[in-house]
PDB file of C-alpha atoms and ligand atoms in Angstrom:
ATOM      1  CA  MET A1281     197.439 185.498  49.827  1.00 47.00           C
ATOM      2  CA  GLY A1282     194.425 185.588  47.417  1.00 48.00           C
ATOM      3  CA  LYS A1283     193.083 182.487  45.506  1.00 48.00           C
ATOM      4  CA  HIS A1284     194.065 184.154  41.942  1.00 47.00           C
ATOM      5  CA  SER A1285     197.362 185.129  43.171  1.00 57.00           C
ATOM      6  CA  ALA A1286     199.250 182.258  41.784  1.00 68.00           C
ATOM      7  CA  ASP A1287     197.341 181.991  38.288  1.00 79.00           C
ATOM      8  CA  PRO A1288     199.839 180.726  35.908  1.00 82.00           C
ATOM      9  CA  SER A1289     198.866 183.359  33.365  1.00 82.00           C
ATOM     10  CA  HIS A1290     200.195 185.917  35.654  1.00 80.00           C
ATOM     11  CA  PRO A1291     203.480 187.418  34.494  1.00 76.00           C
ATOM     12  CA  ARG A1292     204.779 187.190  38.089  1.00 81.00           C
ATOM     13  CA  TYR A1293     203.434 183.171  38.395  1.00 87.00           C
ATOM     14  CA  LYS A1294     206.447 181.957  39.674  1.00 89.00           C
ATOM     15  CA  SER A1295     207.611 184.545  42.306  1.00 89.00           C
ATOM     16  CA  LEU A1296     204.184 184.156  43.719  1.00 91.00           C
ATOM     17  CA  LEU A1297     204.281 181.135  43.575  1.00 93.00           C
ATOM     18  CA  MET A1298     207.461 180.703  45.541  1.00 95.00           C
ATOM     19  CA  ARG A1299     205.581 183.270  48.011  1.00 95.00           C
ATOM     20  CA  GLN A1300     202.760 181.219  48.269  1.00 95.00           C
ATOM     21  CA  ARG A1301     204.824 178.027  49.304  1.00 96.00           C
ATOM     22  CA  LEU A1302     206.529 180.225  51.997  1.00 98.00           C
ATOM     23  CA  GLU A1303     203.115 181.458  53.419  1.00 97.00           C
ATOM     24  CA  LEU A1304     201.959 177.650  53.401  1.00 97.00           C
ATOM     25  CA  ALA A1305     205.172 176.774  55.323  1.00 98.00           C
ATOM     26  CA  ALA A1306     204.667 179.350  57.695  1.00 98.00           C
ATOM     27  CA  LYS A1307     201.213 178.485  58.771  1.00 97.00           C
ATOM     28  CA  LYS A1308     202.307 174.950  59.332  1.00 97.00           C
ATOM     29  CA  GLY A1309     205.171 176.485  61.562  1.00 98.00           C
ATOM     30  CA  MET A1310     208.069 175.751  59.429  1.00 98.00           C
ATOM     31  CA  LEU A1311     209.632 178.928  59.041  1.00 98.00           C
ATOM     32  CA  ALA A1312     211.532 181.471  61.373  1.00 96.00           C
ATOM     33  CA  ASP A1313     210.186 184.884  61.707  1.00 96.00           C
ATOM     34  CA  SER A1314     212.350 186.648  59.112  1.00 96.00           C
ATOM     35  CA  ALA A1315     211.915 183.910  56.341  1.00 97.00           C
ATOM     36  CA  MET A1316     209.853 186.291  54.588  1.00 96.00           C
ATOM     37  CA  ILE A1317     212.562 189.153  54.813  1.00 97.00           C
ATOM     38  CA  ALA A1318     215.317 186.558  53.669  1.00 96.00           C
ATOM     39  CA  HIS A1319     213.201 185.832  50.885  1.00 97.00           C
ATOM     40  CA  GLY A1320     212.456 189.186  49.831  1.00 97.00           C
ATOM     41  CA  ARG A1321     216.344 189.923  49.853  1.00 96.00           C
ATOM     42  CA  GLY A1322     216.596 187.018  47.378  1.00 97.00           C
ATOM     43  CA  GLU A1323     213.750 188.685  45.510  1.00 96.00           C
ATOM     44  CA  ALA A1324     215.793 191.732  45.232  1.00 96.00           C
ATOM     45  CA  PHE A1325     218.851 190.510  43.678  1.00 96.00           C
ATOM     46  CA  ASP A1326     216.946 187.851  41.688  1.00 95.00           C
ATOM     47  CA  TYR A1327     215.428 190.842  39.460  1.00 92.00           C
ATOM     48  CA  LEU A1328     218.807 192.275  39.091  1.00 94.00           C
ATOM     49  CA  LEU A1329     219.537 188.985  37.569  1.00 95.00           C
ATOM     50  CA  GLY A1330     216.410 189.049  35.438  1.00 92.00           C
ATOM     51  CA  GLU A1331     214.900 186.292  37.324  1.00 93.00           C
ATOM     52  CA  VAL A1332     216.901 183.463  35.215  1.00 95.00           C
ATOM     53  CA  THR A1333     219.984 181.513  35.614  1.00 97.00           C
ATOM     54  CA  ILE A1334     222.664 183.319  34.174  1.00 97.00           C
ATOM     55  CA  PRO A1335     225.753 181.420  32.596  1.00 97.00           C
ATOM     56  CA  PRO A1336     228.153 181.951  35.799  1.00 98.00           C
ATOM     57  CA  ALA A1337     225.439 180.235  37.863  1.00 98.00           C
ATOM     58  CA  MET A1338     224.762 177.426  35.316  1.00 98.00           C
ATOM     59  CA  ALA A1339     228.601 176.975  35.264  1.00 98.00           C
ATOM     60  CA  ALA A1340     228.760 176.715  39.189  1.00 98.00           C
ATOM     61  CA  THR A1341     225.359 174.375  39.341  1.00 98.00           C
ATOM     62  CA  ARG A1342     227.699 172.184  37.076  1.00 98.00           C
ATOM     63  CA  GLU A1343     230.793 172.389  39.347  1.00 98.00           C
ATOM     64  CA  VAL A1344     228.584 171.828  42.758  1.00 98.00           C
ATOM     65  CA  ALA A1345     227.143 168.714  40.930  1.00 98.00           C
ATOM     66  CA  ALA A1346     230.286 167.051  39.900  1.00 98.00           C
ATOM     67  CA  ARG A1347     231.361 168.114  43.818  1.00 98.00           C
ATOM     68  CA  LEU A1348     228.965 166.218  45.094  1.00 98.00           C
ATOM     69  CA  LEU A1349     229.050 163.235  42.968  1.00 98.00           C
ATOM     70  CA  GLY A1350     233.198 162.895  43.398  1.00 98.00           C
ATOM     71  CA  ALA A1351     232.397 163.362  47.302  1.00 98.00           C
ATOM     72  CA  ASN A1352     232.731 160.227  49.531  1.00 98.00           C
ATOM     73  CA  ASN A1353     230.334 161.585  52.329  1.00 98.00           C
ATOM     74  CA  PRO A1354     227.927 164.344  50.572  1.00 98.00           C
ATOM     75  CA  ILE A1355     224.894 165.932  52.663  1.00 98.00           C
ATOM     76  CA  ILE A1356     222.344 168.083  51.830  1.00 98.00           C
ATOM     77  CA  SER A1357     221.784 170.548  54.678  1.00 97.00           C
ATOM     78  CA  LEU A1358     218.290 172.049  55.072  1.00 97.00           C
ATOM     79  CA  ASN A1359     216.647 175.173  56.854  1.00 96.00           C
ATOM     80  CA  GLY A1360     213.361 176.359  56.600  1.00 97.00           C
ATOM     81  CA  ASN A1361     213.100 178.139  53.278  1.00 98.00           C
ATOM     82  CA  ALA A1362     214.942 175.898  51.316  1.00 98.00           C
ATOM     83  CA  ILE A1363     212.429 173.151  52.468  1.00 98.00           C
ATOM     84  CA  ALA A1364     209.533 174.844  51.921  1.00 98.00           C
ATOM     85  CA  LEU A1365     210.640 176.419  48.422  1.00 98.00           C
ATOM     86  CA  ALA A1366     212.493 173.183  47.061  1.00 98.00           C
ATOM     87  CA  GLY A1367     212.080 170.640  49.507  1.00 98.00           C
ATOM     88  CA  LYS A1368     210.537 167.868  47.090  1.00 98.00           C
ATOM     89  CA  GLU A1369     213.398 168.411  44.291  1.00 98.00           C
ATOM     90  CA  LEU A1370     216.300 168.503  47.329  1.00 98.00           C
ATOM     91  CA  LEU A1371     215.126 165.300  48.682  1.00 98.00           C
ATOM     92  CA  GLN A1372     215.059 164.130  44.766  1.00 98.00           C
ATOM     93  CA  ILE A1373     218.662 164.810  44.601  1.00 98.00           C
ATOM     94  CA  ALA A1374     219.736 163.374  47.686  1.00 98.00           C
ATOM     95  CA  ASN A1375     217.841 159.766  46.207  1.00 98.00           C
ATOM     96  CA  LEU A1376     219.941 160.615  43.315  1.00 98.00           C
ATOM     97  CA  LEU A1377     223.291 161.415  44.856  1.00 98.00           C
ATOM     98  CA  LYS A1378     222.059 158.528  47.906  1.00 98.00           C
ATOM     99  CA  CYS A1379     223.205 160.867  50.625  1.00 98.00           C
ATOM    100  CA  PRO A1380     221.580 162.056  53.548  1.00 98.00           C
ATOM    101  CA  VAL A1381     219.620 165.465  54.308  1.00 98.00           C
ATOM    102  CA  GLU A1382     219.994 166.852  58.064  1.00 98.00           C
ATOM    103  CA  VAL A1383     217.420 169.506  58.890  1.00 97.00           C
ATOM    104  CA  ASN A1384     219.974 172.439  60.348  1.00 95.00           C
ATOM    105  CA  ILE A1385     218.237 175.494  61.304  1.00 94.00           C
ATOM    106  CA  PHE A1386     219.525 179.116  62.209  1.00 91.00           C
ATOM    107  CA  TYR A1387     216.607 179.644  64.416  1.00 90.00           C
ATOM    108  CA  ARG A1388     216.261 176.210  66.462  1.00 92.00           C
ATOM    109  CA  THR A1389     212.846 175.351  67.927  1.00 93.00           C
ATOM    110  CA  ASP A1390     211.941 171.720  68.991  1.00 93.00           C
ATOM    111  CA  LYS A1391     208.742 172.973  67.065  1.00 96.00           C
ATOM    112  CA  ARG A1392     210.064 174.028  64.110  1.00 97.00           C
ATOM    113  CA  MET A1393     212.570 171.095  63.798  1.00 96.00           C
ATOM    114  CA  LYS A1394     209.240 168.632  64.129  1.00 97.00           C
ATOM    115  CA  ALA A1395     207.258 170.570  61.652  1.00 98.00           C
ATOM    116  CA  LEU A1396     210.240 170.281  58.811  1.00 98.00           C
ATOM    117  CA  ILE A1397     211.326 166.630  59.487  1.00 98.00           C
ATOM    118  CA  SER A1398     207.665 165.733  59.226  1.00 98.00           C
ATOM    119  CA  GLU A1399     207.250 167.756  56.033  1.00 98.00           C
ATOM    120  CA  LEU A1400     210.288 165.979  54.878  1.00 98.00           C
ATOM    121  CA  GLU A1401     208.916 162.701  55.660  1.00 98.00           C
ATOM    122  CA  GLU A1402     205.764 163.474  54.095  1.00 98.00           C
ATOM    123  CA  ILE A1403     207.358 164.308  50.977  1.00 98.00           C
ATOM    124  CA  LYS A1404     209.684 161.285  51.003  1.00 98.00           C
ATOM    125  CA  ASN A1405     206.600 158.874  51.403  1.00 98.00           C
ATOM    126  CA  GLN A1406     204.630 160.315  48.528  1.00 98.00           C
ATOM    127  CA  LEU A1407     207.315 160.043  45.855  1.00 98.00           C
ATOM    128  CA  GLY A1408     208.997 156.612  47.651  1.00 98.00           C
ATOM    129  CA  LEU A1409     212.344 158.095  48.038  1.00 98.00           C
ATOM    130  CA  ASP A1410     215.054 156.198  49.836  1.00 97.00           C
ATOM    131  CA  VAL A1411     216.699 159.211  51.951  1.00 98.00           C
ATOM    132  CA  GLU A1412     217.865 159.271  55.334  1.00 98.00           C
ATOM    133  CA  ILE A1413     216.569 162.464  57.266  1.00 98.00           C
ATOM    134  CA  LEU A1414     218.743 163.744  59.875  1.00 98.00           C
ATOM    135  CA  GLY A1415     218.446 166.547  62.275  1.00 96.00           C
ATOM    136  CA  SER A1416     216.156 165.183  65.087  1.00 94.00           C
ATOM    137  CA  LYS A1417     218.793 163.989  67.386  1.00 94.00           C
ATOM    138  CA  PRO A1418     221.640 166.372  67.384  1.00 95.00           C
ATOM    139  CA  ASN A1419     224.851 164.959  69.079  1.00 96.00           C
ATOM    140  CA  ALA A1420     227.563 167.037  67.976  1.00 97.00           C
ATOM    141  CA  LYS A1421     228.333 170.915  67.524  1.00 96.00           C
ATOM    142  CA  ILE A1422     229.721 172.856  64.647  1.00 96.00           C
ATOM    143  CA  PRO A1423     233.460 174.112  66.254  1.00 95.00           C
ATOM    144  CA  ASN A1424     233.386 178.001  66.712  1.00 91.00           C
ATOM    145  CA  LEU A1425     229.944 178.658  66.757  1.00 92.00           C
ATOM    146  CA  GLU A1426     227.673 180.130  69.604  1.00 89.00           C
ATOM    147  CA  GLY A1427     224.177 178.985  70.371  1.00 87.00           C
ATOM    148  CA  PRO A1428     221.820 176.198  69.019  1.00 86.00           C
ATOM    149  CA  ARG A1429     222.722 177.159  65.634  1.00 87.00           C
ATOM    150  CA  ALA A1430     225.829 175.202  66.052  1.00 93.00           C
ATOM    151  CA  ASN A1431     223.764 171.531  66.938  1.00 94.00           C
ATOM    152  CA  CYS A1432     224.484 168.864  64.308  1.00 96.00           C
ATOM    153  CA  CYS A1433     224.373 165.218  63.925  1.00 97.00           C
ATOM    154  CA  GLU A1434     228.117 163.473  63.861  1.00 97.00           C
ATOM    155  CA  GLU A1435     226.753 161.065  61.239  1.00 97.00           C
ATOM    156  CA  GLY A1436     225.723 163.631  59.015  1.00 97.00           C
ATOM    157  CA  ILE A1437     227.397 167.285  59.056  1.00 97.00           C
ATOM    158  CA  ILE A1438     230.383 166.379  61.150  1.00 97.00           C
ATOM    159  CA  GLN A1439     231.253 163.272  59.048  1.00 98.00           C
ATOM    160  CA  SER A1440     230.520 165.014  55.468  1.00 98.00           C
ATOM    161  CA  ASP A1441     233.689 165.993  52.902  1.00 98.00           C
ATOM    162  CA  VAL A1442     231.071 167.755  50.917  1.00 98.00           C
ATOM    163  CA  ILE A1443     228.178 169.882  51.911  1.00 98.00           C
ATOM    164  CA  LEU A1444     225.353 171.794  49.956  1.00 98.00           C
ATOM    165  CA  VAL A1445     223.936 174.423  51.819  1.00 96.00           C
ATOM    166  CA  PRO A1446     221.498 176.357  50.156  1.00 94.00           C
ATOM    167  CA  LEU A1447     220.990 179.751  51.823  1.00 88.00           C
ATOM    168  CA  GLU A1448     223.861 179.691  54.717  1.00 85.00           C
ATOM    169  CA  ASP A1449     224.579 182.404  57.055  1.00 87.00           C
ATOM    170  CA  GLY A1450     227.986 183.897  57.101  1.00 90.00           C
ATOM    171  CA  ASP A1451     229.429 182.719  60.367  1.00 92.00           C
ATOM    172  CA  ARG A1452     228.349 179.167  59.550  1.00 93.00           C
ATOM    173  CA  CYS A1453     229.650 178.889  56.108  1.00 95.00           C
ATOM    174  CA  GLU A1454     233.308 180.085  57.842  1.00 95.00           C
ATOM    175  CA  ALA A1455     233.133 177.773  60.306  1.00 96.00           C
ATOM    176  CA  LEU A1456     232.199 174.647  57.863  1.00 97.00           C
ATOM    177  CA  VAL A1457     234.969 175.945  55.456  1.00 97.00           C
ATOM    178  CA  ALA A1458     237.333 176.314  58.616  1.00 97.00           C
ATOM    179  CA  MET A1459     236.482 172.321  59.052  1.00 97.00           C
ATOM    180  CA  GLY A1460     238.233 171.608  55.954  1.00 97.00           C
ATOM    181  CA  LYS A1461     234.652 170.848  54.131  1.00 98.00           C
ATOM    182  CA  ASP A1462     234.171 171.778  50.388  1.00 98.00           C
ATOM    183  CA  VAL A1463     231.452 173.967  51.067  1.00 98.00           C
ATOM    184  CA  LEU A1464     228.629 174.447  47.981  1.00 98.00           C
ATOM    185  CA  VAL A1465     226.318 177.443  48.422  1.00 98.00           C
ATOM    186  CA  ILE A1466     223.162 178.682  46.767  1.00 98.00           C
ATOM    187  CA  ASP A1467     223.023 182.685  47.384  1.00 98.00           C
ATOM    188  CA  LEU A1468     220.962 185.111  45.009  1.00 98.00           C
ATOM    189  CA  ASN A1469     223.259 188.242  46.587  1.00 97.00           C
ATOM    190  CA  PRO A1470     227.076 187.657  44.956  1.00 97.00           C
ATOM    191  CA  LEU A1471     228.220 190.203  47.816  1.00 96.00           C
ATOM    192  CA  SER A1472     227.258 188.354  50.796  1.00 96.00           C
ATOM    193  CA  ARG A1473     230.003 186.993  53.276  1.00 95.00           C
ATOM    194  CA  THR A1474     228.306 183.340  52.615  1.00 96.00           C
ATOM    195  CA  ALA A1475     228.988 183.868  48.763  1.00 97.00           C
ATOM    196  CA  LYS A1476     232.280 184.971  49.081  1.00 97.00           C
ATOM    197  CA  ARG A1477     233.785 182.601  51.732  1.00 96.00           C
ATOM    198  CA  ALA A1478     231.990 179.427  50.153  1.00 97.00           C
ATOM    199  CA  SER A1479     234.121 176.626  48.316  1.00 98.00           C
ATOM    200  CA  VAL A1480     231.702 176.938  45.295  1.00 98.00           C
ATOM    201  CA  THR A1481     228.674 179.868  44.877  1.00 98.00           C
ATOM    202  CA  ILE A1482     225.450 179.299  43.097  1.00 98.00           C
ATOM    203  CA  VAL A1483     224.416 182.683  42.357  1.00 98.00           C
ATOM    204  CA  ASP A1484     220.862 181.663  41.388  1.00 98.00           C
ATOM    205  CA  GLU A1485     217.391 181.119  42.891  1.00 97.00           C
ATOM    206  CA  LEU A1486     217.516 177.981  45.214  1.00 97.00           C
ATOM    207  CA  SER A1487     213.972 176.496  43.396  1.00 97.00           C
ATOM    208  CA  ARG A1488     215.556 177.324  39.883  1.00 97.00           C
ATOM    209  CA  VAL A1489     219.146 175.714  41.251  1.00 98.00           C
ATOM    210  CA  ALA A1490     217.323 172.705  42.191  1.00 98.00           C
ATOM    211  CA  VAL A1491     215.539 171.835  39.011  1.00 98.00           C
ATOM    212  CA  ASN A1492     218.658 172.200  36.897  1.00 98.00           C
ATOM    213  CA  LEU A1493     220.882 170.015  39.441  1.00 98.00           C
ATOM    214  CA  LEU A1494     218.206 167.236  39.155  1.00 98.00           C
ATOM    215  CA  SER A1495     219.110 167.513  35.418  1.00 98.00           C
ATOM    216  CA  ILE A1496     222.833 167.904  35.280  1.00 98.00           C
ATOM    217  CA  ILE A1497     223.444 165.332  37.897  1.00 98.00           C
ATOM    218  CA  PRO A1498     222.501 162.213  35.668  1.00 98.00           C
ATOM    219  CA  GLU A1499     224.973 163.809  33.341  1.00 98.00           C
ATOM    220  CA  ASN A1500     228.080 163.090  35.315  1.00 97.00           C
ATOM    221  CA  PRO A1501     230.048 166.102  35.032  1.00 97.00           C
ATOM    222  CA  ASN A1502     233.618 166.291  35.875  1.00 96.00           C
ATOM    223  CA  ILE A1503     234.976 168.540  38.404  1.00 96.00           C
ATOM    224  CA  SER A1504     236.813 171.893  36.959  1.00 95.00           C
ATOM    225  CA  GLU A1505     239.700 173.894  37.901  1.00 95.00           C
ATOM    226  CA  TRP A1506     237.385 176.115  39.718  1.00 98.00           C
ATOM    227  CA  ASN A1507     237.757 179.482  40.631  1.00 98.00           C
ATOM    228  CA  ASN A1508     235.165 180.985  42.932  1.00 98.00           C
ATOM    229  CA  ASP A1509     236.340 184.595  42.976  1.00 98.00           C
ATOM    230  CA  ASP A1510     236.318 184.667  39.187  1.00 98.00           C
ATOM    231  CA  ASN A1511     232.581 183.125  39.055  1.00 98.00           C
ATOM    232  CA  LEU A1512     231.525 185.596  41.602  1.00 98.00           C
ATOM    233  CA  HIS A1513     232.959 188.492  39.485  1.00 98.00           C
ATOM    234  CA  SER A1514     231.335 187.172  36.394  1.00 98.00           C
ATOM    235  CA  SER A1515     227.751 187.336  38.028  1.00 98.00           C
ATOM    236  CA  VAL A1516     228.388 190.929  39.284  1.00 97.00           C
ATOM    237  CA  LEU A1517     229.337 192.025  35.905  1.00 96.00           C
ATOM    238  CA  HIS A1518     226.588 190.238  34.222  1.00 95.00           C
ATOM    239  CA  ILE A1519     224.270 192.520  36.609  1.00 93.00           C
ATOM    240  CA  LEU A1520     226.374 195.542  35.269  1.00 92.00           C
ATOM    241  CA  ASN A1521     226.584 194.546  32.037  1.00 91.00           C
ATOM    242  CA  SER A1522     222.623 194.143  31.832  1.00 85.00           C
ATOM    243  CA  PHE A1523     222.513 197.782  32.804  1.00 77.00           C
ATOM    244  CA  SER A1524     224.394 199.141  30.115  1.00 69.00           C
ATOM    245  CA  LYS A1525     223.001 200.995  26.810  1.00 58.00           C
TER     246      LYS A1525
HETATM  247  O1  LIG B2188     215.312 178.451  58.577  1.00 93.92           O
HETATM  248  P1  LIG B2188     216.472 178.930  59.315  1.00 93.92           P
HETATM  249  O2  LIG B2188     216.235 179.296  60.843  1.00 93.92           O
HETATM  250  O3  LIG B2188     217.933 178.408  59.052  1.00 93.92           O
HETATM  251  O4  LIG B2188     216.364 180.576  58.876  1.00 93.92           O
HETATM  252  C1  LIG B2188     216.626 180.650  57.655  1.00 93.92           C
HETATM  253  C2  LIG B2188     216.860 182.406  57.201  1.00 93.92           C
HETATM  254  C3  LIG B2188     216.810 182.100  55.510  1.00 93.92           C
HETATM  255  C4  LIG B2188     215.533 183.098  57.676  1.00 93.92           C
HETATM  256  C5  LIG B2188     218.475 182.722  57.971  1.00 93.92           C
HETATM  257  O5  LIG B2188     219.187 181.982  57.169  1.00 93.92           O
HETATM  258  C6  LIG B2188     218.268 184.345  57.298  1.00 93.92           C
HETATM  259  O6  LIG B2188     218.058 185.230  58.086  1.00 93.92           O
HETATM  260  O7  LIG B2188     219.205 184.282  56.012  1.00 93.92           O
HETATM  261  P2  LIG B2188     219.783 185.912  55.508  1.00 93.92           P
HETATM  262  O8  LIG B2188     220.820 185.992  56.284  1.00 93.92           O
HETATM  263  O9  LIG B2188     218.496 186.822  55.443  1.00 93.92           O
HETATM  264  O10 LIG B2188     220.306 185.260  54.369  1.00 93.92           O
HETATM  265  C7  LIG B2188     219.505 184.896  53.190  1.00 93.92           C
HETATM  266  C8  LIG B2188     220.517 185.026  52.020  1.00 93.92           C
HETATM  267  O11 LIG B2188     219.643 183.841  50.927  1.00 93.92           O
HETATM  268  C9  LIG B2188     220.401 186.388  51.368  1.00 93.92           C
HETATM  269  O12 LIG B2188     221.872 186.468  51.049  1.00 93.92           O
HETATM  270  C10 LIG B2188     219.513 186.125  50.038  1.00 93.92           C
HETATM  271  O13 LIG B2188     220.002 187.116  49.049  1.00 93.92           O
HETATM  272  C11 LIG B2188     219.204 184.784  49.929  1.00 93.92           C
HETATM  273  N1  LIG B2188     218.318 184.351  49.452  1.00 93.92           N
HETATM  274  C12 LIG B2188     216.991 184.511  49.941  1.00 93.92           C
HETATM  275  N2  LIG B2188     215.996 183.786  49.258  1.00 93.92           N
HETATM  276  C13 LIG B2188     216.830 183.006  47.921  1.00 93.92           C
HETATM  277  C14 LIG B2188     217.990 183.481  48.540  1.00 93.92           C
HETATM  278  N3  LIG B2188     219.143 182.792  47.540  1.00 93.92           N
HETATM  279  C15 LIG B2188     218.766 181.787  46.669  1.00 93.92           C
HETATM  280  N4  LIG B2188     217.587 181.334  46.602  1.00 93.92           N
HETATM  281  C16 LIG B2188     216.182 182.261  47.080  1.00 93.92           C
HETATM  282  N5  LIG B2188     215.216 181.418  47.199  1.00 93.92           N
END
């Protein structure tokens, strides 16, 4: 990407900045080969939302904040795209909640795990945060999942009761729900299997959600009578209504 592409005066500045973050992360070996494709999928849905946090997403973000605050063992699961786009804010959220983060990736290689964990360690040291970073020594498996994406930590994901998983894949979301966990996801696609299966789905862009959570958590919101299907329906309606004449 050229040096002018993330110029703040550019009308698509935020979008370009996110792309630049992904490019830098790719150079550091943090990302899956398909990370850009996944991001492009997200961007397409973000266009439909007007690239803003819509009211149903803000309601879902408040619910997620409330559930994380009410949890006995909350955890934030982090993959390549999440760390590249909002690693700093997600660590700050964990610091506020006094919970660990666990690096848990779909396309697992030792090289990527090392690059992601060292990126988080660097942010943690720079910001002086007190957050446990798990994932380097997986000692358990998520039941009913095949392959390396099932690997996780007993003291992290397995023991958690409430888990925030930005950009989760459908199978793993289902497997975590089947374990009886409260599964909180961030997914710009309100129609994805992840969005439909999660306990709470925030239909919004991950880096916007991270900033919103940082301001909402200190407000100590209360858990509500949450209906995730209704909220997803409202998100889809919002998109449809934005096309009405
Ligand atoms: O780091 P890894 O190995 O765990 O791999 C991560 C990716 C993202 C490559 C992997 O999980 C993947 O292939 O994801 P999918 O199946 O393409 O799903 C990505 C979902 O996240 C899609 O529904 C997108 O709409 C959504 N999405 C993409 N970027 C964002 C997003 N949602 C919120 N914010 C984003 N920035």
